[in-house]
CSV table of C-alpha atoms in Angstrom, one decimal:
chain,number,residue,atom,x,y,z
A,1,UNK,CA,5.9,121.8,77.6
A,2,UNK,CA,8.7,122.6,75.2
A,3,UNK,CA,12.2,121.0,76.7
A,4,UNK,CA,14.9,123.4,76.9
A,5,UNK,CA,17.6,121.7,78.3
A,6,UNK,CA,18.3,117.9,78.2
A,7,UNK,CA,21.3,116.5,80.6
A,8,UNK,CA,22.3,113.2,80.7
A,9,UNK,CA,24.5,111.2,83.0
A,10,UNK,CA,27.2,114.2,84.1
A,11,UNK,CA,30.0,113.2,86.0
A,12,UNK,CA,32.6,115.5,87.3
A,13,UNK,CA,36.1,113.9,88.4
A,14,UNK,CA,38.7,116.4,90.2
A,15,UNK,CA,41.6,114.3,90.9
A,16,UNK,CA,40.7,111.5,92.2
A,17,UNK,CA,37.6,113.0,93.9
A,18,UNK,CA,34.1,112.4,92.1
A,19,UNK,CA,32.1,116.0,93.1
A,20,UNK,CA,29.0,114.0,91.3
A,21,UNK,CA,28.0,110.8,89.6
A,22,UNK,CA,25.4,110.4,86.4
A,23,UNK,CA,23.5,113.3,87.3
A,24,UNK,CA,20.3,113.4,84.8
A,25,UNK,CA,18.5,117.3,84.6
A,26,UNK,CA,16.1,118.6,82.3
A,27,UNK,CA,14.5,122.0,82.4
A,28,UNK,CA,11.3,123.2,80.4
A,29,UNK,CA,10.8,126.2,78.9
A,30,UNK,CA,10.1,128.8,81.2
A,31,UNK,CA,11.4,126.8,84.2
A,32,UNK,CA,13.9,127.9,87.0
A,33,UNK,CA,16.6,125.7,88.5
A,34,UNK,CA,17.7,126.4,92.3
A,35,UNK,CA,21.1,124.9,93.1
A,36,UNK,CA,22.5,124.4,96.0
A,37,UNK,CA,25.0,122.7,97.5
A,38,UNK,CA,27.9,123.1,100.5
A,39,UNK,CA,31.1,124.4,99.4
A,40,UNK,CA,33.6,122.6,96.9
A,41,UNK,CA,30.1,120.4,96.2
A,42,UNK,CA,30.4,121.6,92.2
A,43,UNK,CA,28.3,123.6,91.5
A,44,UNK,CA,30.1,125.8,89.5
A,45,UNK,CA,31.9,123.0,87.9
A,46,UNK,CA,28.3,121.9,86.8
A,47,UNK,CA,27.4,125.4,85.9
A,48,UNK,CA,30.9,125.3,83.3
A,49,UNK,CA,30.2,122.2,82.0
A,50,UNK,CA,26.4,122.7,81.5
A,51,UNK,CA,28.1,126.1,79.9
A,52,UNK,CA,30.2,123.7,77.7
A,53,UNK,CA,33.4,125.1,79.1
A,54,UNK,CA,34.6,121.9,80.9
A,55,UNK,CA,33.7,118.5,79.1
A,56,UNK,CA,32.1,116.1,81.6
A,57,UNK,CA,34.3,113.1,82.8
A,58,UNK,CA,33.7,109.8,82.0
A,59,UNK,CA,32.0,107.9,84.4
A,60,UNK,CA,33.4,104.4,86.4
A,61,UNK,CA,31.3,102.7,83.5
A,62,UNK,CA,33.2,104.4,80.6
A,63,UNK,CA,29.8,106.4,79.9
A,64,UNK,CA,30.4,110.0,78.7
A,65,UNK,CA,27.3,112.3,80.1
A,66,UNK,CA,25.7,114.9,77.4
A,67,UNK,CA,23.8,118.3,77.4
A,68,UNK,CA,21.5,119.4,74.9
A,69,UNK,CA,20.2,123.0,75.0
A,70,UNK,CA,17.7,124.4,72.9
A,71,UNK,CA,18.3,128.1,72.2
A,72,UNK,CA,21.2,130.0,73.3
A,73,UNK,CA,22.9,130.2,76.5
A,74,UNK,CA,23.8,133.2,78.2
A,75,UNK,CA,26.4,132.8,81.6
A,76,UNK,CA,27.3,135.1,84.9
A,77,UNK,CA,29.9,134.5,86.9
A,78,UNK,CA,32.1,136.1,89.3
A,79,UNK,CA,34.2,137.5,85.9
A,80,UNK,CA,32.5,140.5,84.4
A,81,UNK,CA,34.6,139.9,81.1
A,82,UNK,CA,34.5,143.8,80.3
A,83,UNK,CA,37.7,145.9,79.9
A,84,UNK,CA,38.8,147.3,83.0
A,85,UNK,CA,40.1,150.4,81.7
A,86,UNK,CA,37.2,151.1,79.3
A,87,UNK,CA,34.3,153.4,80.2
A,88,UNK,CA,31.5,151.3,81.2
A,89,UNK,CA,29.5,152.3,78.1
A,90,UNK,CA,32.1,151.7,75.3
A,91,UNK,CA,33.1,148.0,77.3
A,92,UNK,CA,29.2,146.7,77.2
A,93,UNK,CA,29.4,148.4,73.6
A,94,UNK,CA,32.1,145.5,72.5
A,95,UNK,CA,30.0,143.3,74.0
A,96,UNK,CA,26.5,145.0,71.6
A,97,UNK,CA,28.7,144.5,68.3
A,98,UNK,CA,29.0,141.0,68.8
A,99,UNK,CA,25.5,140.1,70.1
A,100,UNK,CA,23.8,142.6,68.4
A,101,UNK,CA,21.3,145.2,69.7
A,102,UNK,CA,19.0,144.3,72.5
A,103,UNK,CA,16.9,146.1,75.1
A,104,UNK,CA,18.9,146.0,78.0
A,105,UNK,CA,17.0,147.9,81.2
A,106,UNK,CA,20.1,150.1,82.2
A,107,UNK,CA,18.0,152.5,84.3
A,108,UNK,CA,16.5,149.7,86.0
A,109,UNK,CA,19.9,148.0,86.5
A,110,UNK,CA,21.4,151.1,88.4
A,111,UNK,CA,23.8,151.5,86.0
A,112,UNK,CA,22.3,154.5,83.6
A,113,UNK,CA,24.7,157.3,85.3
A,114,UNK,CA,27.8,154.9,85.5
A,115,UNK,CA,28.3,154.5,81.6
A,116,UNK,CA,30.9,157.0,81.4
A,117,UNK,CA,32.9,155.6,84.4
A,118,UNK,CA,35.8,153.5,84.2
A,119,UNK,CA,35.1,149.7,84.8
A,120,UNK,CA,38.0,149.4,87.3
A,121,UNK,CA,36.5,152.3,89.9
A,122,UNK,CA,33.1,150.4,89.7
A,123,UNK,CA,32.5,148.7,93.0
A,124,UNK,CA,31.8,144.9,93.6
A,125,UNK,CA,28.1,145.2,93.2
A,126,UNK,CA,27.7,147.9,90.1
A,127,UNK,CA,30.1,145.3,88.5
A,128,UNK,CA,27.3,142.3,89.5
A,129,UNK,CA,25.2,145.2,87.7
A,130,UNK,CA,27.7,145.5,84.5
A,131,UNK,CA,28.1,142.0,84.2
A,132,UNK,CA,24.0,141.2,84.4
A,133,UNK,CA,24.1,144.0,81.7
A,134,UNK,CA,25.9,142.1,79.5
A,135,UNK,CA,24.5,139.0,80.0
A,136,UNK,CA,21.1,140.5,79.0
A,137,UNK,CA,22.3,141.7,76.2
A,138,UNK,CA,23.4,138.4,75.2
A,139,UNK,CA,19.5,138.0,74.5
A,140,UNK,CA,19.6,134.6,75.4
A,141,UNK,CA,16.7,132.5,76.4
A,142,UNK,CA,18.9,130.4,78.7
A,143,UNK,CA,20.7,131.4,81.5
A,144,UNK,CA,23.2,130.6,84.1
A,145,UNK,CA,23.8,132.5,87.0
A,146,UNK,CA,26.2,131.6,89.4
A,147,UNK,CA,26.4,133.1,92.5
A,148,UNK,CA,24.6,136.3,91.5
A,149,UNK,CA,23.7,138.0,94.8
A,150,UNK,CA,27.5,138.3,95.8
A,151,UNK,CA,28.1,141.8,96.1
A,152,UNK,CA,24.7,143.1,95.8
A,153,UNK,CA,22.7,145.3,98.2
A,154,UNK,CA,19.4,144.8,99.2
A,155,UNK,CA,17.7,146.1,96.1
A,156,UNK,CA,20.0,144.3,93.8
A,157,UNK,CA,18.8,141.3,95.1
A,158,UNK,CA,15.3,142.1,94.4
A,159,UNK,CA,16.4,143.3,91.3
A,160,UNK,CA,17.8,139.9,90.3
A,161,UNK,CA,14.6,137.8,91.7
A,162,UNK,CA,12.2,140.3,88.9
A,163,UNK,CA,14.5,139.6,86.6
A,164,UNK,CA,14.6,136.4,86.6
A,165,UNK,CA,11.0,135.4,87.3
A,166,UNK,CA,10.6,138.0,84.3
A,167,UNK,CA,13.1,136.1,82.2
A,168,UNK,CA,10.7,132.6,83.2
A,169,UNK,CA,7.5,134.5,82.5
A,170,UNK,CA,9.0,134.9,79.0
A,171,UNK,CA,9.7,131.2,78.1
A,172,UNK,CA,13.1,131.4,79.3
A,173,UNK,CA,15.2,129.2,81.6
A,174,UNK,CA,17.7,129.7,84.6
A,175,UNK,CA,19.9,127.7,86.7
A,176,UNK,CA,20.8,130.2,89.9
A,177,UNK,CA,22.9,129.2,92.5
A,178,UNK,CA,23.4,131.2,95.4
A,179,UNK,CA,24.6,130.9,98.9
A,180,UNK,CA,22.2,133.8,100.3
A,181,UNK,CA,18.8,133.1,100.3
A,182,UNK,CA,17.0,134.1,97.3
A,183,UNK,CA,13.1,134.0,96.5
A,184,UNK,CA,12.4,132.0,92.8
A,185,UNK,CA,8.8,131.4,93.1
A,186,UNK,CA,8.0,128.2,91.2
A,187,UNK,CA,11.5,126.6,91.2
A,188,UNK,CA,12.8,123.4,91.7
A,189,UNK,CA,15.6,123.0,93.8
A,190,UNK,CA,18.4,120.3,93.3
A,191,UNK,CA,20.9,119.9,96.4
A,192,UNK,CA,24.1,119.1,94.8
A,193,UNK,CA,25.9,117.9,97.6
A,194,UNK,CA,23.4,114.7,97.9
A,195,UNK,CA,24.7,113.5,94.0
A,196,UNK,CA,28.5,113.0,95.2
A,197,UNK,CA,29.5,109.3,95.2
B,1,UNK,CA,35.1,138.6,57.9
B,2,UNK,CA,31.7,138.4,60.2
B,3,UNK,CA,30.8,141.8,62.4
B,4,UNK,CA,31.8,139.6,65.8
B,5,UNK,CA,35.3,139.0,64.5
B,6,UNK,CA,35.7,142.3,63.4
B,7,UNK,CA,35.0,143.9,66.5
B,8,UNK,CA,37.2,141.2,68.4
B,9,UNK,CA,39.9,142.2,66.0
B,10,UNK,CA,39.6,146.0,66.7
B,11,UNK,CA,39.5,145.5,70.7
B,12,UNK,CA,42.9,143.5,70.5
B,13,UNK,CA,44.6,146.1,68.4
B,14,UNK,CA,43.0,148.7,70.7
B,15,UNK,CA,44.3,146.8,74.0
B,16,UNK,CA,47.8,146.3,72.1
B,17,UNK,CA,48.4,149.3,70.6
B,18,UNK,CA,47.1,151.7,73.4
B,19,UNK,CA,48.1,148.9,76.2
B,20,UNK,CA,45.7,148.0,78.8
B,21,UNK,CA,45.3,151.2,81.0
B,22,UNK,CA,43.9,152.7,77.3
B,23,UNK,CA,46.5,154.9,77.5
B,24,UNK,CA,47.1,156.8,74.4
B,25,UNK,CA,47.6,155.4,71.1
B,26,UNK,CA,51.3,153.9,71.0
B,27,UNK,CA,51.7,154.0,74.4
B,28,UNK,CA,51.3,150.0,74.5
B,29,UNK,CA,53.9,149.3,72.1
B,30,UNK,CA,56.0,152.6,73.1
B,31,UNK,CA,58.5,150.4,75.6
B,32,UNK,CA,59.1,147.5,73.2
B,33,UNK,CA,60.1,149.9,70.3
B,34,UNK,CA,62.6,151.2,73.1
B,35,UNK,CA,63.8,149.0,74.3
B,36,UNK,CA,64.9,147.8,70.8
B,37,UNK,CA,66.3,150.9,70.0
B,38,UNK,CA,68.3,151.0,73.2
B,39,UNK,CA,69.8,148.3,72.4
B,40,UNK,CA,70.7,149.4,68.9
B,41,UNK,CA,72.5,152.7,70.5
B,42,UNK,CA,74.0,150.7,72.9
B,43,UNK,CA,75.8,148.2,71.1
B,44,UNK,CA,78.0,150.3,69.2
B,45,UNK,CA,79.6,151.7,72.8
B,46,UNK,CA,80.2,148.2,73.3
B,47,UNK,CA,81.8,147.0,70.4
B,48,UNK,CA,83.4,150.5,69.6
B,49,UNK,CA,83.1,152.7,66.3
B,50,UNK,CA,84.9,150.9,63.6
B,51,UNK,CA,82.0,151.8,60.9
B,52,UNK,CA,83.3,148.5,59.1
B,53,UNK,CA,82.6,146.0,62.0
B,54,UNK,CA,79.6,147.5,62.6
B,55,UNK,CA,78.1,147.4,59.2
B,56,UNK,CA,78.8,143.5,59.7
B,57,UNK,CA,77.8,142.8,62.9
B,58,UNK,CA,74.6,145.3,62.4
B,59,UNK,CA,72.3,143.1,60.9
B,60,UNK,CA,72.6,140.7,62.9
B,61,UNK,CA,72.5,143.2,65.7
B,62,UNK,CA,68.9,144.5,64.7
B,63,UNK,CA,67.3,141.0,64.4
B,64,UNK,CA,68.3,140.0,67.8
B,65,UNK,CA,67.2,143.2,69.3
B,66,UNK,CA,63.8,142.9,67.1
B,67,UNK,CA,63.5,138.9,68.7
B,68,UNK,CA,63.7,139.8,72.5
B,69,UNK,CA,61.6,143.2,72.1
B,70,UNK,CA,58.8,140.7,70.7
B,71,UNK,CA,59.2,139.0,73.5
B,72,UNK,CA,58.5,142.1,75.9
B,73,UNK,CA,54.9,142.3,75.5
B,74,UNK,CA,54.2,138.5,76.0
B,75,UNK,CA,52.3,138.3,79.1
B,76,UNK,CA,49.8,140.5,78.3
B,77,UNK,CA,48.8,138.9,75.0
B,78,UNK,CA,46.2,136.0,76.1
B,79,UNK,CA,46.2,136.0,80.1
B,80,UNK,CA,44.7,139.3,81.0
B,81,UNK,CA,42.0,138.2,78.6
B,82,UNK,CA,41.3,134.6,80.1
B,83,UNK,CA,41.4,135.8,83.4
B,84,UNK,CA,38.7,138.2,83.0
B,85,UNK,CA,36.8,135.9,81.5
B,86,UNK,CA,36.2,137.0,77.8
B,87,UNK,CA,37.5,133.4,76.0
B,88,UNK,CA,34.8,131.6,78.5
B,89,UNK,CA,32.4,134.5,77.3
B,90,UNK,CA,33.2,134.1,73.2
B,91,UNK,CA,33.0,130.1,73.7
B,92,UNK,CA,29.4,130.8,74.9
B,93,UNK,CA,29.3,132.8,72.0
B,94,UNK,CA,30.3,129.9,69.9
B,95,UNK,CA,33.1,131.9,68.2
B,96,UNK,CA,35.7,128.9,68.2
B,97,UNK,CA,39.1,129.4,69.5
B,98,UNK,CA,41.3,128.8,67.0
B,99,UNK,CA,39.8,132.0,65.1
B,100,UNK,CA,40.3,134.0,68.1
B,101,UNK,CA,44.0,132.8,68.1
B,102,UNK,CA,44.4,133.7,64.7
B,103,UNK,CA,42.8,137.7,65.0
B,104,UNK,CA,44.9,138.0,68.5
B,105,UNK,CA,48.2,136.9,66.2
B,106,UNK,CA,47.0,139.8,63.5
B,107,UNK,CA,46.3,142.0,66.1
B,108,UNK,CA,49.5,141.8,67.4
B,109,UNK,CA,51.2,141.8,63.9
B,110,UNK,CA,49.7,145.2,63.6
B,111,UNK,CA,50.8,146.3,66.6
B,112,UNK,CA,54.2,145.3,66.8
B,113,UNK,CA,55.9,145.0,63.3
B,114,UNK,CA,55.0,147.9,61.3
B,115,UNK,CA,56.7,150.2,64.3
B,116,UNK,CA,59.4,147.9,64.5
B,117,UNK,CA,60.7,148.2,61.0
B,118,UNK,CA,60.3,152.2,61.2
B,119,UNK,CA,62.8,152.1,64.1
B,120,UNK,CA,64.5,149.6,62.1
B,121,UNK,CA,64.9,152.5,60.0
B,122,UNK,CA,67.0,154.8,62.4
B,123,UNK,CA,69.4,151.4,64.5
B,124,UNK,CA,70.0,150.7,61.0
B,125,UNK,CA,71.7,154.4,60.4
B,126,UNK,CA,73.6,153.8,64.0
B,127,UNK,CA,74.7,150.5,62.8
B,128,UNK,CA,75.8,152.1,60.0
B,129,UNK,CA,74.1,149.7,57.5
B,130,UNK,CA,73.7,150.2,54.2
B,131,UNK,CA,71.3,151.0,52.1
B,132,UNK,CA,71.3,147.1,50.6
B,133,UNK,CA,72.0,145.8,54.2
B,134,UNK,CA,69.1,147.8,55.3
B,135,UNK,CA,66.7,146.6,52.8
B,136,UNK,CA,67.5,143.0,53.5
B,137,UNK,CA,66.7,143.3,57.2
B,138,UNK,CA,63.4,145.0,56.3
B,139,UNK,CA,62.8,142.2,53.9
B,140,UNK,CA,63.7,140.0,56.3
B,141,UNK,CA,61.6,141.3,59.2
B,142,UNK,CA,58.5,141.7,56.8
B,143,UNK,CA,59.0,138.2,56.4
B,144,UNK,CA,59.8,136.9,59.6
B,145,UNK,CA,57.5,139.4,62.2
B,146,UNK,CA,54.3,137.1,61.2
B,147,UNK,CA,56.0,134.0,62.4
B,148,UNK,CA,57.4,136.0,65.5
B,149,UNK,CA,54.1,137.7,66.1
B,150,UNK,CA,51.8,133.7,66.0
B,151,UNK,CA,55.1,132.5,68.2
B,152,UNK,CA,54.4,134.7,70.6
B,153,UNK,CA,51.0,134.3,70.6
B,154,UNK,CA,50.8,130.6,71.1
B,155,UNK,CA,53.3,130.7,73.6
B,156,UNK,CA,51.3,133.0,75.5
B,157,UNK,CA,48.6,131.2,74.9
B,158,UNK,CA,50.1,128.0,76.8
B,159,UNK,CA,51.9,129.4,79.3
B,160,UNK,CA,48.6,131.9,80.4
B,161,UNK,CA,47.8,131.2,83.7
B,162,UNK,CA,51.3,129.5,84.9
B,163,UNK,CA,53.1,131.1,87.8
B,164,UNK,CA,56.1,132.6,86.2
B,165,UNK,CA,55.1,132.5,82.9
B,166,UNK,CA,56.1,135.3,81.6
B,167,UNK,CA,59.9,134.0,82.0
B,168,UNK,CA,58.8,130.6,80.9
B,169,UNK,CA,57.4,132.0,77.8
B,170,UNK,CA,60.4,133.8,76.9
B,171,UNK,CA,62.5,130.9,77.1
B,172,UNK,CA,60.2,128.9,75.0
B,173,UNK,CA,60.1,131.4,72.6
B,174,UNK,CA,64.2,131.7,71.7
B,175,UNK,CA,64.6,128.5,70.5
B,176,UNK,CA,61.6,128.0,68.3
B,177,UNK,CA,62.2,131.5,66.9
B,178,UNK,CA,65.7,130.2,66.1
B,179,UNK,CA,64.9,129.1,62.5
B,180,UNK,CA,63.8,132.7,61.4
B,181,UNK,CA,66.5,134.0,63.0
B,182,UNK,CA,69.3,131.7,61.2
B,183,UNK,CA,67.5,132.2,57.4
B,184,UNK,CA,66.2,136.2,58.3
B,185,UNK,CA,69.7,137.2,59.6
B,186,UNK,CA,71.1,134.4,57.1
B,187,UNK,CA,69.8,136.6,54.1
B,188,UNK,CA,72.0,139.4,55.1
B,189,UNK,CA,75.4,137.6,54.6
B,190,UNK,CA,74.5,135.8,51.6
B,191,UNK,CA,72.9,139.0,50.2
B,192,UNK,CA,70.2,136.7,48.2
B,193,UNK,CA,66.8,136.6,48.5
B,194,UNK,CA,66.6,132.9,48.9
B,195,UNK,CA,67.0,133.1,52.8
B,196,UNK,CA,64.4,135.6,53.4
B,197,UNK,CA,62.1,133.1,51.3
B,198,UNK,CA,62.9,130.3,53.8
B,199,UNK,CA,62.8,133.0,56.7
B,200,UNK,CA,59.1,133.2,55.0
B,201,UNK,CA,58.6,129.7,55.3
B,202,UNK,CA,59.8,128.8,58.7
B,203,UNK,CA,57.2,131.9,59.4
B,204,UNK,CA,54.4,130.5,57.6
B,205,UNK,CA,54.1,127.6,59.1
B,206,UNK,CA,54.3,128.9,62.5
B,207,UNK,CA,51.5,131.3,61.2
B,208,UNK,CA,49.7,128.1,59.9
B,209,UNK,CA,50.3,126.1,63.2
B,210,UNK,CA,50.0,128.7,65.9
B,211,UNK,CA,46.0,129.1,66.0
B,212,UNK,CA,46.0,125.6,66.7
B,213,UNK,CA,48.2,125.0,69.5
B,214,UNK,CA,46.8,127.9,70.6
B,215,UNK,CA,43.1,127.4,71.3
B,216,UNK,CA,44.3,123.7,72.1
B,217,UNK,CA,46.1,125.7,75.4
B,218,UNK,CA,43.0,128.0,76.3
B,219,UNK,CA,40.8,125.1,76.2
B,220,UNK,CA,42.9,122.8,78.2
B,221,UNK,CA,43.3,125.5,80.3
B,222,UNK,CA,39.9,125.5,81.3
């Protein structure tokens, strides 16, 4: 199997708190990544820097930890990044000029009769739907979805299960964490709260 | 310029220019420009009419009132944009930061300076300038608004984020705008074109620097 993601000794340091220590990952082509964790265990901090948004610390032995992706990576977090005041539409159509022009599913997203409403009166969960919009768009074969159930009803969470084991059936990757229970047949599952030093 | 950068560069003029309730076009810049033509109509009732103070003071008048009216639109210039999470989503993007400094400080050139030296046009009239006077403060502004315009910029860029920044950034601003101020507003009593060439200077280098300390901030900020 192809590797698509090689991670190497990742520390994260907040103050003088280690949320984890040397942590070593590595994710095949077409695999899923379940990550859990309590509270404040890092998960998102691990989801940034395997993003390369925040550079992993050093560790006590001076080592610096490194990530290696193959293909592109695609994040969503709890920030849609699309303008507020913009139609829905013309804010994921920013988005299609810079990655270019990919199928994204809006019927099947939910979203299809929202494009001519204004981001801001969007509620919590056809914003999850925006932003997943956007991130498919992105067309990339990696993703990282942090907590992507919050907001969502019932379907959306079905929705986001297809997807994904879609997304895997293709060749691509995805680290999901979630606090609510959510079904990825096949995945491994990596308790973040057991790496902390 | 590639197609992503292009289409960065027309959102931020969109936001600036049309603010970010997408009002109508103008309506982001609309209360800067009035702001510094309020305070061109209101510093002759201070001062009084004598046409000959005026024309002195004038000058100097506009390029103060052109300095804190940059300064008006500071907060919304990186922040909004870091908190929504667009600079995480370019850097996934691999579009470096220091180019997305460098279209936000055009982007805000655009916005700001071309309306600011038409209404430089009219507080110059109720300064009573003339017409030489007049042309050396649009020299001047045309020389010194880029260096204003990746000031503000970079400050916004550092101070995004900070409680109270918006007042911290104006402070930082003043001094280091200082230098444009003394040749751009120099120019006018000396009459020669040597201190707008400096007030070009001071500018380009700030214009040369700003992208820098810039996307050095947002990442930090991370």
């Amino acid at each position: 199997m192809q590797s698509a993601l090689t991670a190497k000794a990742l520390s994260c340091r907040r103050g003088d708190r280690w949320l984890f220590e040397a942590l070593d990952l590595s994710l095949d082509a077409g695999e899923a990544l379940y990550l859990t964790g309590p509270n404040g265990a890092g998960k998102t901090s691990l989801m940034r820097m395997l993003a390369g948004l925040l550079r992993p610390s050093p560790t006590l032995q001076g080592m610096m930890g490194t990530i290696a992706w193959s293909g592109s990576v695609a994040m969503l977090d709890e920030r849609p990044a699309l303008d507020m005041a913009l139609p829905l539409g013309e804010a994921l159509a920013f988005w299609r000029d810079i990655d270019g022009a990919q199928d994204v599913p809006f019927e099947r997203l939910g979203i299809a009769p929202l494009l001519d409403v204004p981001v801001r009166y969007l509620s919590t969960g056809q914003k999850k739907r925006a932003a997943l919009a956007r991130m498919m768009g992105q067309g990339a074969r990696n993703w990282l979805l942090d907590e992507p159930l919050n907001g969502l009803d019932v379907a959306g969470v079905a929705l986001i299960e297809e997807l994904v084991a879609e997304h895997c059936a293709r060749g691509g990757t995805a680290i999901v964490t979630s606090h609510q229970p959510i079904r990825l047949p096949g995945a491994r599952q990596l308790d973040i709260g057991t790496q902390a030093l | 310029m590639s197609q992503p950068l292009l289409a960065i560069l027309r959102r931020d003029v969109s936001r600036l220019l049309r603010g970010s309730q997408h009002g109508a076009w103008g309506s982001g810049i609309a209360l800067p420009i009035l702001f510094f033509l309020a305070v061109a109509i209101i510093f002759p009732f201070a001062i009084g009419p004598d046409p000959r103070l005026l024309g002195r003071v004038g000058g100097g008048v506009i390029w103060v009132a052109a300095l804190l009216a940059a300064i008006l639109p500071l907060d919304r210039l990186v922040e909004p944009d870091i908190e929504a999470g667009f600079f995480d989503q370019w850097a996934l993007r691999g579009i470096a930061e220091e180019g997305l400094i460098a279209i936000r400080i055009l982007a805000h050139w655009l916005s700001f300076a071309p309306a600011l030296m038409l209404a430089a046009l009219p507080a110059g009239a109720l300064l009573g300038l003339g017409g030489d006077g007049l042309r050396m403060v649009e020299l001047g502004l045309l020389a010194g608004t880029p260096g204003l315009a990746a000031l503000g910029v970079m400050v916004a860029a550092i101070t995004a984020g900070l409680k109270g920044g918006a007042a911290l950034a104006g402070l930082l601003v003043i001094p280091l705008a200082v230098p444009i101020l003394i040749f751009g507003a120099g120019a006018l009593a000396s009459g020669g074109a040597s201190g707008i060439a400096l007030c070009g200077a001071a500018s380009l280098v700030l214009v040369a620097l700003a992208p820098f300390a810039g996307a050095g901030a947002v990442r930090a900020g991370r």
